[in-house]
Short mmCIF file of C-alpha atoms in Angstrom, two decimals:
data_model
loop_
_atom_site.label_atom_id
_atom_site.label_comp_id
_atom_site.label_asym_id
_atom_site.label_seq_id
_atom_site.Cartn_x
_atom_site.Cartn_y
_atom_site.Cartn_z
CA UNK X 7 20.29 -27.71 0.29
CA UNK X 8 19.06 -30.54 -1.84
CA UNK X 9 18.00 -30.80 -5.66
CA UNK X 10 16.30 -34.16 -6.46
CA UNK X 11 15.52 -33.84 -10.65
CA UNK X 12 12.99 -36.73 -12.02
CA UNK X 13 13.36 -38.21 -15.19
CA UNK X 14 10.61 -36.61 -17.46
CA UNK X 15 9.28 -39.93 -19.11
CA UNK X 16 9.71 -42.16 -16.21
CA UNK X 17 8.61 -39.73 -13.62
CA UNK X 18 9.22 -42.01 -10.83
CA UNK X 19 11.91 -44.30 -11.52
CA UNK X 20 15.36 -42.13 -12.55
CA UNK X 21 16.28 -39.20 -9.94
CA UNK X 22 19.35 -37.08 -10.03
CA UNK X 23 19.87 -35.43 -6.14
CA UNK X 24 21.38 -32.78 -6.51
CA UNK X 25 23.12 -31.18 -3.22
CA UNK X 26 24.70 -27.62 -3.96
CA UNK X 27 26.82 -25.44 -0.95
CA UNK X 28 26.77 -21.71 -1.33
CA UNK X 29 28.74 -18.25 -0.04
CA UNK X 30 25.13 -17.35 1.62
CA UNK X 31 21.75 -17.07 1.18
CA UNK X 32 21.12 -14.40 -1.37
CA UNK X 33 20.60 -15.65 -5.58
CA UNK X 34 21.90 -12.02 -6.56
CA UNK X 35 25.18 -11.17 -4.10
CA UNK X 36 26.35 -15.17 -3.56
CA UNK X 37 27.99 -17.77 -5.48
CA UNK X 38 28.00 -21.82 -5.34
CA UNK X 39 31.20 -23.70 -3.97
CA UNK X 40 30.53 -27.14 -4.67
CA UNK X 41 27.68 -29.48 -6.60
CA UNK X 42 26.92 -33.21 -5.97
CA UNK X 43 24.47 -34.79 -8.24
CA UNK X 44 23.58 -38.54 -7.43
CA UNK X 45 21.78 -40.44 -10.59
CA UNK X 46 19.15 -42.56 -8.21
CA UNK X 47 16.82 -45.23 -9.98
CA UNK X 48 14.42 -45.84 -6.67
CA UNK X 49 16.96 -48.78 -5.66
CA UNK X 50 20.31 -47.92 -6.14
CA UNK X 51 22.46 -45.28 -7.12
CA UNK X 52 23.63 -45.87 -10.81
CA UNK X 53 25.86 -42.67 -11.20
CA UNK X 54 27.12 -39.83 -9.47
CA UNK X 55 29.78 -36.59 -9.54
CA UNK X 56 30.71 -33.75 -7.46
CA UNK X 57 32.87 -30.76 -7.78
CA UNK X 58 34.19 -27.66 -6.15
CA UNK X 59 33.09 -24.84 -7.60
CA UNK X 60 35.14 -21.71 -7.72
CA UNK X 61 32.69 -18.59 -6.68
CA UNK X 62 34.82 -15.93 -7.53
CA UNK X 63 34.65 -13.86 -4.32
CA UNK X 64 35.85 -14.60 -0.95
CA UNK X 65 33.98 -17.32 1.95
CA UNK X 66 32.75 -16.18 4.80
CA UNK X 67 33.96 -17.64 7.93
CA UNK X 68 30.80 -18.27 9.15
CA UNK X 69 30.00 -20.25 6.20
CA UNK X 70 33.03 -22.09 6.29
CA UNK X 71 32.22 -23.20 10.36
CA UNK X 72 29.08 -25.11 8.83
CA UNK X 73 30.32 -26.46 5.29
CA UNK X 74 33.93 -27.17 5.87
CA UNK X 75 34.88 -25.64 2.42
CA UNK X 76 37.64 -22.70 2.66
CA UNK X 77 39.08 -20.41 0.06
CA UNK X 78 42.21 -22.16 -0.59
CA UNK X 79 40.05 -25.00 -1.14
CA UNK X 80 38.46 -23.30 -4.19
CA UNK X 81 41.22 -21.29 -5.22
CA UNK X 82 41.96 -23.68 -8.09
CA UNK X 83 39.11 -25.46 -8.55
CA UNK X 84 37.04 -24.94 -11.83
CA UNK X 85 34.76 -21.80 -12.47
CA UNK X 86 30.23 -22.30 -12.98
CA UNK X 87 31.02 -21.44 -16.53
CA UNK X 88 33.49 -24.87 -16.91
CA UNK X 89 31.15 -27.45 -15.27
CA UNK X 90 28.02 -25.62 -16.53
CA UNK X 91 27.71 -27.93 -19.64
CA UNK X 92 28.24 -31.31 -17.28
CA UNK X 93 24.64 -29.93 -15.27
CA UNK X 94 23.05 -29.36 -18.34
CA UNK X 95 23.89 -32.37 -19.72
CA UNK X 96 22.82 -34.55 -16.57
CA UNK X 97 19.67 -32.72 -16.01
CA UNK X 98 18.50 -31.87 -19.66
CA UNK X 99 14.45 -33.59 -19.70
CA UNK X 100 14.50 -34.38 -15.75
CA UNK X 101 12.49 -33.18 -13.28
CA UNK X 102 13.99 -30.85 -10.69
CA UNK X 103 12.65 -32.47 -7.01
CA UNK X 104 14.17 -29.94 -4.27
CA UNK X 105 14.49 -29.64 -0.65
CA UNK X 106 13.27 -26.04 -0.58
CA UNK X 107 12.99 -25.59 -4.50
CA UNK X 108 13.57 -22.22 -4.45
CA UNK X 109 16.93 -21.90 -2.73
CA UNK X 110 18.86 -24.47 -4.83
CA UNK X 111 16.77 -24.10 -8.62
CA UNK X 112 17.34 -20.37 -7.56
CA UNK X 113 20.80 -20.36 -7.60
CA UNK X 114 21.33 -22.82 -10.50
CA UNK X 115 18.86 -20.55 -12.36
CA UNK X 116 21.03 -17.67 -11.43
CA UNK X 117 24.40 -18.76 -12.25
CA UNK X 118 23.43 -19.87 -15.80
CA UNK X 119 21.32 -16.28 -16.24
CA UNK X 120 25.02 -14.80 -15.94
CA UNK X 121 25.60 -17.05 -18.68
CA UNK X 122 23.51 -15.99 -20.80
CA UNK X 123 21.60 -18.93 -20.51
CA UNK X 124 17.90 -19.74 -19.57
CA UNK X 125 18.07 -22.96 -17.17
CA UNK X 126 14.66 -23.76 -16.73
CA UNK X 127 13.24 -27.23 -15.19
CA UNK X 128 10.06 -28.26 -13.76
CA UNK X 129 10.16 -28.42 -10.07
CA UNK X 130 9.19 -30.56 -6.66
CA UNK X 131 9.59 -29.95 -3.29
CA UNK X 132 10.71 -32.66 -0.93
CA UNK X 133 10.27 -31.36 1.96
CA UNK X 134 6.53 -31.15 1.56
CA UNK X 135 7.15 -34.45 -0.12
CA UNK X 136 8.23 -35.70 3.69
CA UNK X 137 5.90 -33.15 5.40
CA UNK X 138 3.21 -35.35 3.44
CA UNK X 139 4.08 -38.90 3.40
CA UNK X 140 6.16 -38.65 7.08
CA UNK X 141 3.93 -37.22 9.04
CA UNK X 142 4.62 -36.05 12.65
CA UNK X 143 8.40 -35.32 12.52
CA UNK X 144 9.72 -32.51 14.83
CA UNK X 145 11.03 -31.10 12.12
CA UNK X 146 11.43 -31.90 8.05
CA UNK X 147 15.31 -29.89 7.77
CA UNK X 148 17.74 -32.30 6.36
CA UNK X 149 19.72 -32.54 9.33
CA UNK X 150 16.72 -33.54 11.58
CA UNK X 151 15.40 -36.31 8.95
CA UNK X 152 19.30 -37.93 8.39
CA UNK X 153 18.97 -38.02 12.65
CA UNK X 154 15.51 -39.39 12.72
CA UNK X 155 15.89 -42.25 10.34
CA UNK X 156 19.59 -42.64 11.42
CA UNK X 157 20.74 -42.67 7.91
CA UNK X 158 24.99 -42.99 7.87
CA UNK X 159 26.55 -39.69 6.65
CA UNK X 160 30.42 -38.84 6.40
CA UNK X 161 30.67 -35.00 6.38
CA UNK X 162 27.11 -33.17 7.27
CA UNK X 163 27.09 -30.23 4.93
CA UNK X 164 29.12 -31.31 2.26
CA UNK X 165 27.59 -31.30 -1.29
CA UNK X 166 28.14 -35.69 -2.22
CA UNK X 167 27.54 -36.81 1.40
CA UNK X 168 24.11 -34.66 1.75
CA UNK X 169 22.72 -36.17 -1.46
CA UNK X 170 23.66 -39.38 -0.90
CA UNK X 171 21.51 -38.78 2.71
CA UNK X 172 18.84 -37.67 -0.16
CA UNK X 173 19.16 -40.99 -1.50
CA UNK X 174 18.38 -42.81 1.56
CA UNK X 175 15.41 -40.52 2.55
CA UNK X 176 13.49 -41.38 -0.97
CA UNK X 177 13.81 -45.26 -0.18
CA UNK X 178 12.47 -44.54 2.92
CA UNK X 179 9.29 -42.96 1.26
CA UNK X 180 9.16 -45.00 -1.41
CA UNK X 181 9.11 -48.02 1.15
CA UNK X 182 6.71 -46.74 3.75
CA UNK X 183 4.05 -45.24 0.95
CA UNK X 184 3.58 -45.06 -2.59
CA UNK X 185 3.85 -41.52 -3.60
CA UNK X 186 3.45 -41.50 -7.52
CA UNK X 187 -0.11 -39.29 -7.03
CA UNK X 188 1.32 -36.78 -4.85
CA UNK X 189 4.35 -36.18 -6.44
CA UNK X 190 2.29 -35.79 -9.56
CA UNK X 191 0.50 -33.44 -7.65
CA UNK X 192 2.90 -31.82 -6.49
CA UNK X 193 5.03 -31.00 -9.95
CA UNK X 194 2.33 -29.65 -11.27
CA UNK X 195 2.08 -26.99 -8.38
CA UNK X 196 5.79 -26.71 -8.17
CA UNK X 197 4.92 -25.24 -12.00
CA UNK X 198 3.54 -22.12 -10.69
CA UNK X 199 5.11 -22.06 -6.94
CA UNK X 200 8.59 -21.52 -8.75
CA UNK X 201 7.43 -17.91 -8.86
CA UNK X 202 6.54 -17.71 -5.40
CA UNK X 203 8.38 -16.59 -2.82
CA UNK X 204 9.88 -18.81 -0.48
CA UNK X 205 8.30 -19.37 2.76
CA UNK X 206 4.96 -18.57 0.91
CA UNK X 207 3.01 -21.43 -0.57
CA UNK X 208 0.12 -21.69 -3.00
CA UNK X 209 -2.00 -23.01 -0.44
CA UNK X 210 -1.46 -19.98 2.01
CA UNK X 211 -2.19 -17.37 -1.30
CA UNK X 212 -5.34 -19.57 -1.86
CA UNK X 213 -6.11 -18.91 1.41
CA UNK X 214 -6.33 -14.87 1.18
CA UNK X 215 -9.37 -12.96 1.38
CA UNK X 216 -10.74 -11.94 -1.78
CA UNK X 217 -11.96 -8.51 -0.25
CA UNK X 218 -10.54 -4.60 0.16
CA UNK X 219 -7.80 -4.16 2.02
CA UNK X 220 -3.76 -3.26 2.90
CA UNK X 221 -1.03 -6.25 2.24
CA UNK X 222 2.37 -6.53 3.50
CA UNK X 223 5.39 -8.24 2.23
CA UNK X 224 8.00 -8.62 4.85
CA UNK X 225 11.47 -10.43 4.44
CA UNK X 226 13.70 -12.68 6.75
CA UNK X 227 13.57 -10.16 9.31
CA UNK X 228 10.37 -9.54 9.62
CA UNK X 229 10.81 -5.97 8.40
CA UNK X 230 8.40 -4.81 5.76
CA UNK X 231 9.51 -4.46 2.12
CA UNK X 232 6.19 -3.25 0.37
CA UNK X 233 2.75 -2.51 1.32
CA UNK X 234 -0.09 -2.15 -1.57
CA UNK X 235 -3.97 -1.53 -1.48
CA UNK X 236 -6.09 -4.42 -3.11
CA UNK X 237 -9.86 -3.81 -3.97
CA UNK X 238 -9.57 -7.97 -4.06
CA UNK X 239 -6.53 -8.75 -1.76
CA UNK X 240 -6.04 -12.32 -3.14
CA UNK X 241 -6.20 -11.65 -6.77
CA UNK X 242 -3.53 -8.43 -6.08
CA UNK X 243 -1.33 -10.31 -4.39
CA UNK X 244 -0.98 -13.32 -7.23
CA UNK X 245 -0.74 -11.18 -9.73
CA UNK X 246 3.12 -9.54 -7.67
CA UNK X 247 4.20 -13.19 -8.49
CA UNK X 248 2.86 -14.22 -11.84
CA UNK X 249 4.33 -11.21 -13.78
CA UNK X 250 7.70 -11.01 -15.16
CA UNK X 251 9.18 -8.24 -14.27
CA UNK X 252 12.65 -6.73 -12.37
CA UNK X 253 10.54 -5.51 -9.23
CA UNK X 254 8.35 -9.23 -9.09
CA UNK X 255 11.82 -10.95 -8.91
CA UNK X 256 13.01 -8.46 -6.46
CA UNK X 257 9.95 -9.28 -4.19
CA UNK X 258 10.04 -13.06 -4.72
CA UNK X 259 13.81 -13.08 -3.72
CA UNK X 260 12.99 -11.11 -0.59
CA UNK X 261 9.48 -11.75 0.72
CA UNK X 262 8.77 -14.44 2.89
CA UNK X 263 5.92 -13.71 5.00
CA UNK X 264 2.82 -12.00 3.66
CA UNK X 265 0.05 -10.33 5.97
CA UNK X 266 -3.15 -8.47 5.31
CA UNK X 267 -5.58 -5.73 6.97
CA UNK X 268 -9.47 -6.55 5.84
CA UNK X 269 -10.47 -2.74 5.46
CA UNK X 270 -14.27 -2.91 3.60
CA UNK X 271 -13.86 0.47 2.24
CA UNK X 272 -11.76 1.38 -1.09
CA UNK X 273 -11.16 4.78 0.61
CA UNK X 274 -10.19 3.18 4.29
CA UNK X 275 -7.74 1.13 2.28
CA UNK X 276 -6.20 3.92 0.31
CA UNK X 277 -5.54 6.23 3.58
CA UNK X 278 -4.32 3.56 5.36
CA UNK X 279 -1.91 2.46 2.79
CA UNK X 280 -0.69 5.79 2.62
CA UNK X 281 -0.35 6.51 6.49
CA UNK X 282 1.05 2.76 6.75
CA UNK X 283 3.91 3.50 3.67
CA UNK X 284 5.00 6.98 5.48
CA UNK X 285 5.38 5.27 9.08
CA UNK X 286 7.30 1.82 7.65
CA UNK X 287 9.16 3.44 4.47
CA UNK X 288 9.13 -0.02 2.43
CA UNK X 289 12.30 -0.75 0.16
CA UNK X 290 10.43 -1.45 -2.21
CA UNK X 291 7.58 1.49 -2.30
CA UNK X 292 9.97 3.75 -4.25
CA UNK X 293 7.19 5.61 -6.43
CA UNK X 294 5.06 6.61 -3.08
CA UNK X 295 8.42 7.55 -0.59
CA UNK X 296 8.64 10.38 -3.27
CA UNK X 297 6.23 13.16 -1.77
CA UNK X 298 3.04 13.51 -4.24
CA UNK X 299 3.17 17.21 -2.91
CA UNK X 300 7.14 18.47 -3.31
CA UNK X 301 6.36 22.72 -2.79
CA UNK X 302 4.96 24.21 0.38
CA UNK X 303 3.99 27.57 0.74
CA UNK X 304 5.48 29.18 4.71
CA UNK X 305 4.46 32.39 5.93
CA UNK X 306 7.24 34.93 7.23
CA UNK X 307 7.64 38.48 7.89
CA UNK X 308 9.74 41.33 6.32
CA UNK X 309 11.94 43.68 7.66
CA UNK X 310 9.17 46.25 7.84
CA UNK X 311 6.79 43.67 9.59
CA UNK X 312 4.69 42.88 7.05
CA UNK X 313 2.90 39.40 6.92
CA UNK X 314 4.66 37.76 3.80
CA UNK X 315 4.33 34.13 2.03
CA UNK X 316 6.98 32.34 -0.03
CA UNK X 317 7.21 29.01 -2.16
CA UNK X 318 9.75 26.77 -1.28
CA UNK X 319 10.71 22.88 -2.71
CA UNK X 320 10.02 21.01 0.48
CA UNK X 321 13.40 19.22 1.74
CA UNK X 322 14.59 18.87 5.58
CA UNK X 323 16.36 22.21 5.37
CA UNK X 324 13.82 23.95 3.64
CA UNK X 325 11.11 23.14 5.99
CA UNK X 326 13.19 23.53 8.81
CA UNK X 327 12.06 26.20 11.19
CA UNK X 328 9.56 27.36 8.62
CA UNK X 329 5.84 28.05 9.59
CA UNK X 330 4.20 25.98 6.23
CA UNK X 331 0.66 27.00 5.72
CA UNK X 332 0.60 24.42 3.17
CA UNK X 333 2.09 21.80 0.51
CA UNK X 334 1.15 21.18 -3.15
CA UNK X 335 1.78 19.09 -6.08
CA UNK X 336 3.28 22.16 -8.08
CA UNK X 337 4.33 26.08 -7.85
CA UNK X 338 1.39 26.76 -10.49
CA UNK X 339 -0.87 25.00 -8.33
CA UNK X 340 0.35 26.91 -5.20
CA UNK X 341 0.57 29.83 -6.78
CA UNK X 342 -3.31 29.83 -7.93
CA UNK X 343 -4.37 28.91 -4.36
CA UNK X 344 -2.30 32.30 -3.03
CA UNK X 345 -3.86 34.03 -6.15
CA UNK X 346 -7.69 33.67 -4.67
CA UNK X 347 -6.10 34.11 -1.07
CA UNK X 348 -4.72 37.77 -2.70
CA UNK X 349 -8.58 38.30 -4.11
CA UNK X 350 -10.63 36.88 -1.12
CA UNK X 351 -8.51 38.74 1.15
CA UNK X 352 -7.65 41.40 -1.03
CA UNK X 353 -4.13 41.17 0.33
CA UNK X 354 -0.95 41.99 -1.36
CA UNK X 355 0.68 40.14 -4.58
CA UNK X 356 4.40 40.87 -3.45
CA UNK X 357 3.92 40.33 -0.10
CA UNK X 358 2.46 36.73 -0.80
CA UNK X 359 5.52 36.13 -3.47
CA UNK X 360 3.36 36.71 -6.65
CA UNK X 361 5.31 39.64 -7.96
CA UNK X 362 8.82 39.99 -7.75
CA UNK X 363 8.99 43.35 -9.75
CA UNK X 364 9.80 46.39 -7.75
CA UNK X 365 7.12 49.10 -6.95
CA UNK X 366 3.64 49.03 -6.74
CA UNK X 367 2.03 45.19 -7.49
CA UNK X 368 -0.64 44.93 -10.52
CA UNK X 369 -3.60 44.90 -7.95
CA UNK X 370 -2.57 48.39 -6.76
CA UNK X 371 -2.93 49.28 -9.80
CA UNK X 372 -7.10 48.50 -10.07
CA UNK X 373 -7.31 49.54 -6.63
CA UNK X 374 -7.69 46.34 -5.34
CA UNK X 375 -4.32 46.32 -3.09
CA UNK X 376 -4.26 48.75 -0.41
CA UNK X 377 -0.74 49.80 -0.73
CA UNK X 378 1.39 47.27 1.28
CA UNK X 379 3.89 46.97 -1.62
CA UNK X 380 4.88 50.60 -1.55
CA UNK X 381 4.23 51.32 2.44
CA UNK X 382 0.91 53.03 1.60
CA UNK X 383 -0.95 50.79 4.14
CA UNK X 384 0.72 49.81 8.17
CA UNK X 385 1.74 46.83 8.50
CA UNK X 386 -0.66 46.17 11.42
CA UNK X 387 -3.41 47.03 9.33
CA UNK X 388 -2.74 45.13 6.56
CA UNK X 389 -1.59 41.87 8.61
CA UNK X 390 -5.06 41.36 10.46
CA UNK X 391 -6.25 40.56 7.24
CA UNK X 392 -2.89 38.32 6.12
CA UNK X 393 -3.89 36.18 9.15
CA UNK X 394 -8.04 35.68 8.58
CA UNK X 395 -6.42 34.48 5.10
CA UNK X 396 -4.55 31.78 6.71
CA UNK X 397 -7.53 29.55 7.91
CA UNK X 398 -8.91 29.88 3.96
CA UNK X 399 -5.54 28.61 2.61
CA UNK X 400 -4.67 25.48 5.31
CA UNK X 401 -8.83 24.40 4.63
CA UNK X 402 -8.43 21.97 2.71
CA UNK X 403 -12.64 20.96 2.45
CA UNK X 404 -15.27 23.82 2.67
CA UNK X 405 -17.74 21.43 5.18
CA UNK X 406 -17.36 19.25 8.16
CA UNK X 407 -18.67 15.66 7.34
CA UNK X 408 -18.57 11.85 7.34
CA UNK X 409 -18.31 9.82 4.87
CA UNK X 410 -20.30 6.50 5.45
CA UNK X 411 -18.77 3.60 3.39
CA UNK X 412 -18.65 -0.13 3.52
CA UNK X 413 -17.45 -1.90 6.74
CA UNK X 414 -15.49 -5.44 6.93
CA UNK X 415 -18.81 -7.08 7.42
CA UNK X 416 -22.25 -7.06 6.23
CA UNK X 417 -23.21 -5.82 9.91
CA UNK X 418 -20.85 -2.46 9.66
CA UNK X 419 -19.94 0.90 8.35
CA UNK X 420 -16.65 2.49 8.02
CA UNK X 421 -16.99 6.31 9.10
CA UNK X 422 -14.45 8.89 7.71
CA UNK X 423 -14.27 12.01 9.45
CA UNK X 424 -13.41 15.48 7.70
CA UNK X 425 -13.29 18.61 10.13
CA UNK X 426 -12.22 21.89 10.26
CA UNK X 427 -10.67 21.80 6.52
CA UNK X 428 -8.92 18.06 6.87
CA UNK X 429 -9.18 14.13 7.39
CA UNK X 430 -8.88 13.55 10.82
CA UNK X 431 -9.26 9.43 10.73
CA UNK X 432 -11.96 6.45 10.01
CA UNK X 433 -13.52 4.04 12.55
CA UNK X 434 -15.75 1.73 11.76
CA UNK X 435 -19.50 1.40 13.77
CA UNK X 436 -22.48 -1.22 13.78
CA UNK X 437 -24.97 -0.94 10.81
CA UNK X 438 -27.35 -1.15 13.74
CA UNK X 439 -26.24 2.35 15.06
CA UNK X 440 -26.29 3.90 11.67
CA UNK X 441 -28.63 6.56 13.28
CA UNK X 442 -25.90 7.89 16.04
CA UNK X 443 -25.30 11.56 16.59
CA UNK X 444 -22.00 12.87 15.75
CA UNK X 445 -20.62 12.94 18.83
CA UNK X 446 -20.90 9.31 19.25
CA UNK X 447 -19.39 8.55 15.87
CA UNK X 448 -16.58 10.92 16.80
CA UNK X 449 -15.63 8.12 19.42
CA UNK X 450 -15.15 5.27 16.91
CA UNK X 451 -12.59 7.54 15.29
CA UNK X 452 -9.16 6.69 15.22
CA UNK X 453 -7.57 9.35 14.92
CA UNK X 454 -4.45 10.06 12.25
CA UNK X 455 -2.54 12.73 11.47
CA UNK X 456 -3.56 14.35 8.60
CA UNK X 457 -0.75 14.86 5.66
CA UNK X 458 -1.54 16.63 2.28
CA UNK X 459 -2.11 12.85 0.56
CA UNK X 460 -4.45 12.13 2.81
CA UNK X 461 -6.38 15.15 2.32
CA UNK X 462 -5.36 14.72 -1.86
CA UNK X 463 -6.98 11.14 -1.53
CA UNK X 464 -10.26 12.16 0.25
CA UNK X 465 -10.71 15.22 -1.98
CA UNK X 466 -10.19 12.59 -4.89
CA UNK X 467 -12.56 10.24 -3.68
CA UNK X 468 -15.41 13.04 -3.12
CA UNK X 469 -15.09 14.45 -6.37
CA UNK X 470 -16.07 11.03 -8.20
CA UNK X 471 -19.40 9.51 -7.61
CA UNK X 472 -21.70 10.89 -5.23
CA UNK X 473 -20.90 9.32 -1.59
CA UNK X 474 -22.89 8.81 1.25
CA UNK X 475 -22.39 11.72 3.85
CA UNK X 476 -23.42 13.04 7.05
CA UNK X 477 -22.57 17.13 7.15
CA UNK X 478 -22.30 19.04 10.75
#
């Protein structure tokens, strides 16, 4: 991993290469072993150091396979904090020039942080330094370049050695091309891409659609880490890496591919965020793995038979085996819905869990229960009526419809289709066909399973401005 720092007023005369070797890969668990720095004035080198670097936890083997460097050979060599003023010192007013900026600045960054000290340095990357004046090489990875160029190195991996390779590599560019306007260029990105993630360039974010749609960050591993819903995915997306804030660090230090769904439609972008952050459980979607809707409501029956409902928090043991009519954002909230069930219905308060005194319930009272509560009415009697109250309390909308909304192009519609009480899915259809029956829309459905923040989000949606429909 290479650091080459430039010399702020002679930009392209004094370097210092800087090579550091790490525990791993990761800013916040891993620690440097050794530093090389190599003063470089385009000719010769003029200065250099190097020095193990106690990390203060253990090596792993398989780091040791590639650098060489063991614990014993740190076990007495000096802590960050006692060389910390020597990299300060050499790099104060330079230029940091990096093969893959992010990993080495990163960790230098980190180590003084613990510190207590802000280490901050403008930034270049050499490898798209290469990638642009050495063009068509297999590969631009330190190893490949030393190999190409058959530049003479003693121990591969080994802080001095590799940036004295570094060394070599910038007479080579500096021979074959004059790069004093691209490495101009290129600071001046490297201002801004120090935020970025690595793997992820300004050029690809540039490259984003600015339109409505789903995003992905996914790490090393491909898995993904966050999802979010952009009404301009472009603009979104820069803003995760221009704030400062714990989660944007958390993201840059873990993202390094980013991916996007085009959805036209606001609302097609909200449900399919949702759907897409239940199915993939990102790390880092902690507000939205939290259930918008914690309480169901379950039916049951009684010892005497009687139809009965009950509010429960909904966990895995809670819910398990229970027949849940429906979930809500709070007991007030579920207990209102039950309350118009018990008037629509004229059903029972203590058998649907709204009195817990004993006796007859308040509605007995005004005549408006029939005596379930004290065994005045049969059960059978009074549970035909429990069940027709059922379909009222899972509908979730009064009307069967579809929402027409924007498609991806100018040339299509996004259909969203509500039925029998829920949201059932979106498709999208030609402008052109516009006029289709509902069957035929049906078929560009695809169809999800409905969940109550689907059904939350629609209901949402419909309540604000008036939206295109189509009822059936």
């Amino acid at each position: 991993m290479i650091l080459i720092i430039l010399q702020h007023h002679s930009p392209l005369k004094n370097y210092a290469i800087v090579d550091i070797e790490t525990t791993g890969g990761k800013t916040n668990r891993d620690r440097i072993t050794e530093i090389g720095i190599v003063i470089f004035d385009g000719e010769k080198v003029i200065d250099k150091y190097e020095t193990l670097i106690n990390p203060e936890r253990s090596i792993p083997p398989q780091i040791t396979q590639i650098t060489g460097i063991t614990d014993d050979m740190v076990s007495d060599a000096p802590k960050f904090y006692e060389v910390a003023k020597k990299i300060v010192e050499m790099t104060k007013g330079l230029i940091f020039v990096a093969h893959n900026v992010r990993f080495d600045y990163g960790f230098l960054k980190e180590e003084f942080k613990s510190l207590g000290f802000t280490f901050t340095r403008r930034q270049l990357c050499t490898v798209r330094l290469s990638r642009e004046k050495l063009p068509g090489l297999k590969s631009y990875s330190l190893g490949n370049i030393i190999k190409h160029f058959n530049i003479k190195v003693n121990s591969r991996h080994r802080a001095l050695d590799d940036a004295l390779a570094t060394a070599e590599l910038m007479k080579i560019i500096f021979t074959k091309t004059d790069p004093t306007e691209t490495i101009q260029m290129m600071i001046n990105r490297g201002i801004k891409e120090s935020k970025l993630p690595r793997g992820v360039t300004m050029d690809y974010l540039q490259k984003l659609p600015e339109s409505v749609g789903v995003y992905y960050f996914r790490n090393d591993y491909d898995v993904i880490v966050y999802i979010g819903k952009a009404i301009n995915i472009k603009k979104r997306v820069m803003q995760h890496f221009s704030k400062v804030s714990k989660k944007a660090e958390k993201l840059a230090r873990m993202v390094s591919q980013i991916d996007y769904v085009e959805t036209g439609s606001e609302l097609v972008a909200l449900l399919h965020e949702s759907s897409e952050i239940k199915a993939n459980k990102p790390e880092v979607n902690k507000a939205q793995k939290n259930s918008n809707y914690p309480y169901f409501v379950h039916q049951y029956y009684d010892k005497h038979g009687y139809a009965c409902c009950g509010i429960l928090k909904d966990t895995v043991k809670n819910a398990k085996g229970k027949d849940i009519i429906g979930y809500y954002k709070s007991i007030p909230s579920a207990k209102s819905h039950l309350n118009s069930a018990v008037h629509n219905f004229q059903l029972c308060q203590t058998k649907v869990g709204l009195n817990t005194n004993e006796g007859s319930c308040f509605y007995m009272g005004i005549g408006k229960c029939n005596g379930a509560c004290t065994g005045h009415e049969e059960a059978n009697e009074y549970n035909v009526r429990a069940q027709d109250s059922l379909h009222y309390l899972k509908k979730i909308f009064d009307k069967n419809i579809v929402i027409i909304e924007e498609g991806r192009s100018e040339d299509e519609s996004a259909v969203i289709l509500i039925e029998n009480g829920h949201y059932l899915g979106y498709g999208y259809i030609d402008k052109i066909d516009s006029k289709l029956g509902i069957e035929e829309i049906k078929e560009a459905i695809d169809l999800k399973k409905h969940n109550p923040e689907t059904n939350g989000i629609v209901r949402n949606y419909l309540n604000g401005e008036k939206r295109k429909t189509i009822s059936f």
